[in-house]
Coordinates of C-alpha atoms in Angstrom, one line a residue:
M1 CA -8.1 -18.5 14.7
T2 CA -11.8 -18.5 15.4
A3 CA -14.1 -19.4 12.5
T4 CA -16.7 -16.8 11.5
T5 CA -19.8 -16.7 9.3
S6 CA -19.7 -13.1 8.1
Q7 CA -17.9 -12.7 4.7
I8 CA -16.5 -9.6 3.2
T9 CA -16.7 -9.6 -0.6
T10 CA -15.2 -6.3 -1.7
L11 CA -12.5 -4.1 -0.2
A12 CA -9.9 -1.8 -1.6
P13 CA -6.9 0.0 -0.1
A14 CA -7.4 3.8 0.0
E15 CA -5.2 6.7 1.1
V16 CA -2.1 6.3 3.3
E17 CA -1.3 8.9 5.9
L18 CA 2.4 9.5 6.6
G19 CA 4.4 11.6 9.0
V20 CA 7.2 13.6 7.3
S21 CA 10.1 15.6 8.7
N22 CA 10.0 18.4 6.1
L23 CA 6.6 19.0 4.5
P24 CA 7.7 21.4 1.7
R25 CA 10.5 18.9 0.7
S26 CA 8.0 16.0 0.6
L27 CA 5.5 18.0 -1.4
T28 CA 8.1 18.7 -4.0
F29 CA 9.0 15.1 -4.2
Y30 CA 5.4 13.8 -4.5
R31 CA 4.4 16.4 -7.1
K32 CA 7.6 16.4 -9.2
V33 CA 8.7 12.7 -9.0
L34 CA 5.3 10.9 -8.7
G35 CA 3.3 13.6 -10.5
L36 CA 0.5 13.7 -7.9
T37 CA -2.0 16.5 -7.8
L38 CA -2.1 18.7 -4.6
R39 CA -5.7 18.4 -3.6
S40 CA -5.6 20.5 -0.4
Q41 CA -3.0 21.9 2.0
T42 CA -2.8 23.4 5.5
E43 CA 0.2 24.7 7.4
K44 CA 0.8 21.2 8.8
S45 CA -0.7 18.7 6.3
A46 CA -1.3 18.1 2.6
E47 CA -3.5 15.7 0.6
L48 CA -2.3 14.5 -2.7
G49 CA -3.7 12.2 -5.4
T50 CA -5.6 12.5 -8.6
P51 CA -8.6 14.8 -9.3
Q52 CA -10.8 11.7 -8.6
R53 CA -9.3 10.5 -5.3
A54 CA -6.9 11.1 -2.4
L55 CA -3.9 8.7 -2.4
I56 CA -1.4 10.1 0.2
V57 CA -1.8 12.5 3.1
L58 CA 1.3 14.0 4.6
H59 CA 1.5 15.3 8.1
A60 CA 4.4 17.6 9.2
L61 CA 6.1 16.3 12.3
E62 CA 6.8 18.7 15.2
Q63 CA 10.4 18.4 16.3
P64 CA 11.1 15.4 14.0
Q65 CA 13.4 12.7 15.2
P66 CA 15.5 10.3 13.1
P67 CA 13.6 7.0 12.1
R68 CA 14.4 4.0 14.2
R69 CA 13.9 0.3 13.6
S70 CA 10.1 -0.3 14.0
T71 CA 7.0 -1.7 12.5
G72 CA 5.0 0.5 10.1
L73 CA 5.1 1.0 6.4
F74 CA 7.2 -1.2 4.2
H75 CA 5.8 0.4 1.1
L76 CA 2.6 1.9 -0.4
A77 CA 1.8 0.7 -3.9
L78 CA 0.3 2.9 -6.6
L79 CA -1.4 0.8 -9.3
L80 CA -1.2 2.4 -12.8
P81 CA -3.9 1.6 -15.4
T82 CA -1.6 0.2 -18.1
R83 CA 1.9 -1.1 -19.0
A84 CA 2.5 1.9 -21.1
D85 CA 1.9 4.2 -18.1
L86 CA 4.6 2.3 -16.3
G87 CA 6.9 2.7 -19.2
R88 CA 6.4 6.4 -19.3
F89 CA 7.0 6.6 -15.5
I90 CA 10.3 4.7 -15.8
E91 CA 11.5 7.1 -18.5
H92 CA 10.4 10.0 -16.4
L93 CA 12.4 8.7 -13.4
A94 CA 15.4 8.2 -15.7
A95 CA 15.2 11.8 -16.9
L96 CA 15.2 13.0 -13.3
G97 CA 18.1 10.8 -12.3
V98 CA 16.0 8.9 -9.7
R99 CA 17.4 5.6 -8.5
L100 CA 14.9 2.7 -8.6
G101 CA 14.5 -1.0 -8.1
A102 CA 12.5 -3.1 -10.5
S103 CA 10.9 -6.5 -10.4
D104 CA 8.6 -8.8 -12.3
H105 CA 6.3 -10.4 -9.8
V106 CA 4.5 -12.7 -12.4
V107 CA 1.1 -11.1 -11.6
S108 CA 2.5 -7.6 -12.0
E109 CA 5.5 -5.5 -13.1
A110 CA 6.8 -3.0 -10.6
V111 CA 9.4 -0.3 -9.8
Y112 CA 10.5 0.8 -6.3
L113 CA 11.8 4.0 -4.9
N114 CA 11.9 5.9 -1.6
D115 CA 10.6 9.4 -0.6
P116 CA 12.9 11.8 1.2
D117 CA 12.1 10.3 4.6
G118 CA 12.7 6.8 3.4
H119 CA 9.0 5.8 3.1
G120 CA 8.9 3.0 0.5
I121 CA 6.9 3.4 -2.7
E122 CA 6.0 0.9 -5.3
V123 CA 4.5 1.9 -8.7
Y124 CA 3.2 -1.0 -10.7
R125 CA 0.9 -2.4 -13.3
D126 CA -1.1 -5.6 -13.2
R127 CA -1.0 -8.4 -15.7
P128 CA -4.6 -9.4 -16.7
R129 CA -6.2 -11.9 -14.3
S130 CA -6.5 -14.4 -17.1
E131 CA -2.6 -14.6 -17.0
W132 CA -2.5 -15.3 -13.2
T133 CA -1.9 -18.9 -12.2
W134 CA -2.6 -20.9 -9.0
I135 CA -0.4 -23.5 -7.4
G136 CA -1.6 -25.6 -4.4
G137 CA -4.4 -23.1 -3.5
E138 CA -2.1 -20.0 -3.6
I139 CA -1.6 -17.5 -6.4
E140 CA 1.8 -17.8 -8.2
M141 CA 4.1 -14.9 -7.4
N142 CA 7.8 -14.4 -7.7
T143 CA 10.5 -11.8 -7.8
L144 CA 12.2 -11.9 -11.2
P145 CA 14.2 -9.3 -13.2
L146 CA 12.0 -6.8 -14.9
D147 CA 12.3 -6.4 -18.7
I148 CA 12.7 -2.7 -18.4
E149 CA 13.4 -2.2 -22.1
A150 CA 10.1 -4.0 -23.1
V151 CA 8.1 -1.9 -20.5
V152 CA 9.6 1.3 -21.8
Q153 CA 8.9 0.3 -25.4
S154 CA 5.3 -0.3 -24.6
A155 CA 4.9 3.5 -24.2
S156 CA 5.8 4.0 -27.8
G157 CA 7.8 7.2 -27.1
T158 CA 5.0 9.0 -25.4
K159 CA 5.9 11.2 -22.4
W160 CA 4.8 11.1 -18.7
T161 CA 2.5 14.0 -17.9
G162 CA 1.7 13.1 -14.3
I163 CA 0.0 10.3 -12.5
P164 CA -2.9 9.0 -14.6
A165 CA -6.3 9.9 -13.4
D166 CA -7.4 6.3 -12.9
T167 CA -4.4 5.4 -10.6
V168 CA -5.5 3.8 -7.3
M169 CA -3.8 2.5 -4.2
G170 CA -3.2 -1.1 -5.3
H171 CA -2.0 -2.5 -2.0
I172 CA -0.3 -1.5 1.3
H173 CA 2.7 -3.5 2.5
L174 CA 3.3 -3.3 6.3
K175 CA 6.2 -4.2 8.6
V176 CA 5.0 -6.3 11.5
S177 CA 6.7 -7.7 14.6
D178 CA 5.4 -11.2 14.4
L179 CA 4.3 -12.7 11.1
Q180 CA 1.9 -15.4 12.3
T181 CA 0.2 -13.1 14.8
A182 CA -0.3 -10.4 12.2
T183 CA -1.5 -12.9 9.5
D184 CA -4.0 -14.4 11.9
F185 CA -5.3 -11.0 12.8
Y186 CA -5.9 -9.9 9.2
R187 CA -7.5 -13.3 8.4
S188 CA -9.8 -12.8 11.4
L189 CA -10.9 -9.5 9.7
G190 CA -11.8 -11.4 6.5
F191 CA -8.7 -11.2 4.4
D192 CA -7.7 -14.4 2.6
L193 CA -4.2 -15.7 2.5
M194 CA -3.1 -15.5 -1.2
F195 CA 0.6 -16.3 -1.1
S196 CA 3.1 -17.4 1.6
G197 CA 6.0 -18.5 -0.6
Y198 CA 8.4 -15.8 0.6
P199 CA 10.1 -16.6 3.9
G200 CA 9.0 -14.0 6.5
A201 CA 6.1 -12.6 4.5
S202 CA 2.4 -13.1 3.9
F203 CA 0.2 -11.6 1.1
L204 CA -3.6 -11.3 1.7
S205 CA -6.6 -9.9 -0.1
V206 CA -10.4 -9.8 -0.3
G207 CA -12.2 -10.9 -3.4
G208 CA -9.4 -12.8 -5.2
Y209 CA -6.9 -10.0 -5.9
H210 CA -3.3 -11.1 -5.7
H211 CA -2.8 -8.9 -2.6
H212 CA -4.4 -5.9 -1.1
L213 CA -2.1 -6.3 1.9
G214 CA 1.5 -7.4 2.3
L215 CA 3.1 -8.3 5.7
N216 CA 6.7 -9.0 6.5
V217 CA 9.2 -9.2 9.3
W218 CA 12.3 -8.8 7.1
Q219 CA 13.4 -5.6 9.0
S220 CA 11.0 -5.7 12.0
Q221 CA 11.0 -9.0 13.8
G222 CA 10.2 -8.2 17.4
A223 CA 10.3 -4.4 16.7
P224 CA 8.1 -1.9 18.5
A225 CA 5.7 0.5 16.9
P226 CA 7.2 3.7 15.5
A227 CA 8.4 6.3 18.1
E228 CA 6.6 9.6 18.3
N229 CA 7.7 12.3 16.0
T230 CA 9.6 9.9 13.7
P231 CA 8.7 9.7 10.0
A232 CA 6.3 6.7 9.9
L233 CA 2.9 5.4 8.9
R234 CA 0.2 7.4 10.6
L235 CA -2.9 5.6 9.2
A236 CA -3.8 3.1 6.5
H237 CA -7.3 3.5 5.0
F238 CA -9.4 0.8 3.4
S239 CA -12.7 1.4 1.6
L240 CA -15.6 -0.9 1.4
G241 CA -19.4 -0.9 0.8
A242 CA -22.0 -0.6 3.5
N243 CA -22.9 -4.3 3.5
D244 CA -19.2 -5.2 3.8
L245 CA -18.7 -2.8 6.7
A246 CA -21.7 -4.4 8.4
A247 CA -20.1 -7.8 7.8
L248 CA -16.8 -6.6 9.2
K249 CA -18.5 -5.3 12.3
R250 CA -20.1 -8.8 12.8
R251 CA -16.7 -10.5 12.3
L252 CA -15.2 -8.2 15.0
N253 CA -18.0 -9.1 17.4
E254 CA -17.5 -12.8 16.7
V255 CA -13.8 -12.8 17.3
G256 CA -13.9 -10.3 20.2
Q257 CA -11.7 -7.6 18.4
V258 CA -11.9 -4.1 19.9
A259 CA -12.5 -1.2 17.5
D260 CA -13.7 2.4 17.4
E261 CA -17.0 2.3 15.6
G262 CA -19.1 4.9 13.7
A263 CA -22.0 4.7 11.4
D264 CA -19.7 4.5 8.3
F265 CA -16.3 3.4 9.7
L266 CA -14.3 1.1 11.9
A267 CA -10.9 2.1 13.3
M268 CA -8.5 -0.2 15.0
T269 CA -4.8 -1.0 15.6
D270 CA -3.2 -4.3 14.5
P271 CA -0.9 -6.3 16.8
A272 CA 2.2 -4.6 15.4
G273 CA 0.8 -1.1 16.2
N274 CA -0.3 -0.2 12.7
H275 CA -3.4 2.0 12.7
L276 CA -6.2 1.1 10.3
R277 CA -9.5 2.7 9.3
F278 CA -12.2 0.9 7.2
S279 CA -14.7 3.4 5.8
V280 CA -17.7 3.3 3.4
R281 CA -16.9 5.2 0.3

């Protein structure tokens, strides 16, 4: 990996764009189960999120085909403001009869579910940074059983009324075809490797967060990019400031990475075929 002198200091995941096989069905799921606000809609697409920000954009597929083994989205991850919010969400899912997975990752507490097309979704809350620990230059993360009862009790019996207004896209976890190649690519963009303790996975971020980006080959070693008209990731957005976008442009020139460039954005495709857009917000 080529060394560079241009540093990116601040970056955040933004909205995720997904292809879906049945737009009305997906809209019902994202509004009823996740409690997202419908921000805008056309015949073939819909933008959902909070009143403050877009989080997910759905695109209706023409002549949708069944999903195949490929790279793409492993899961998108919505970061709730508090533990009580997560407790209310768990109770809400239970009332709807939605099956979920749950884990304590040491830096965070999380639940997992899938949308009707199988797109993975994580909903989580962070522990305070003062509780994060570092071992051998990497942040400590793990996958432990979640104390669901304690999380639910933190809500003190209050009810879920929809996704909180301050919810953000906490991270995006991608399926890649070769872990080292993908990790090197994102490090060349300015992401720091934060944790490599899970076989077949890397976790990276900018600015010291536990991870803005996850990469794994658990289901996708050597796999191609998603086939046309299959439910899959269309575009992953990241937001950053004007100075950081300029630094990213310099990094790309230094490492010879090709990108589409505008005054306030850069767009590119990673080695696994995942489409990315970095924009000033």
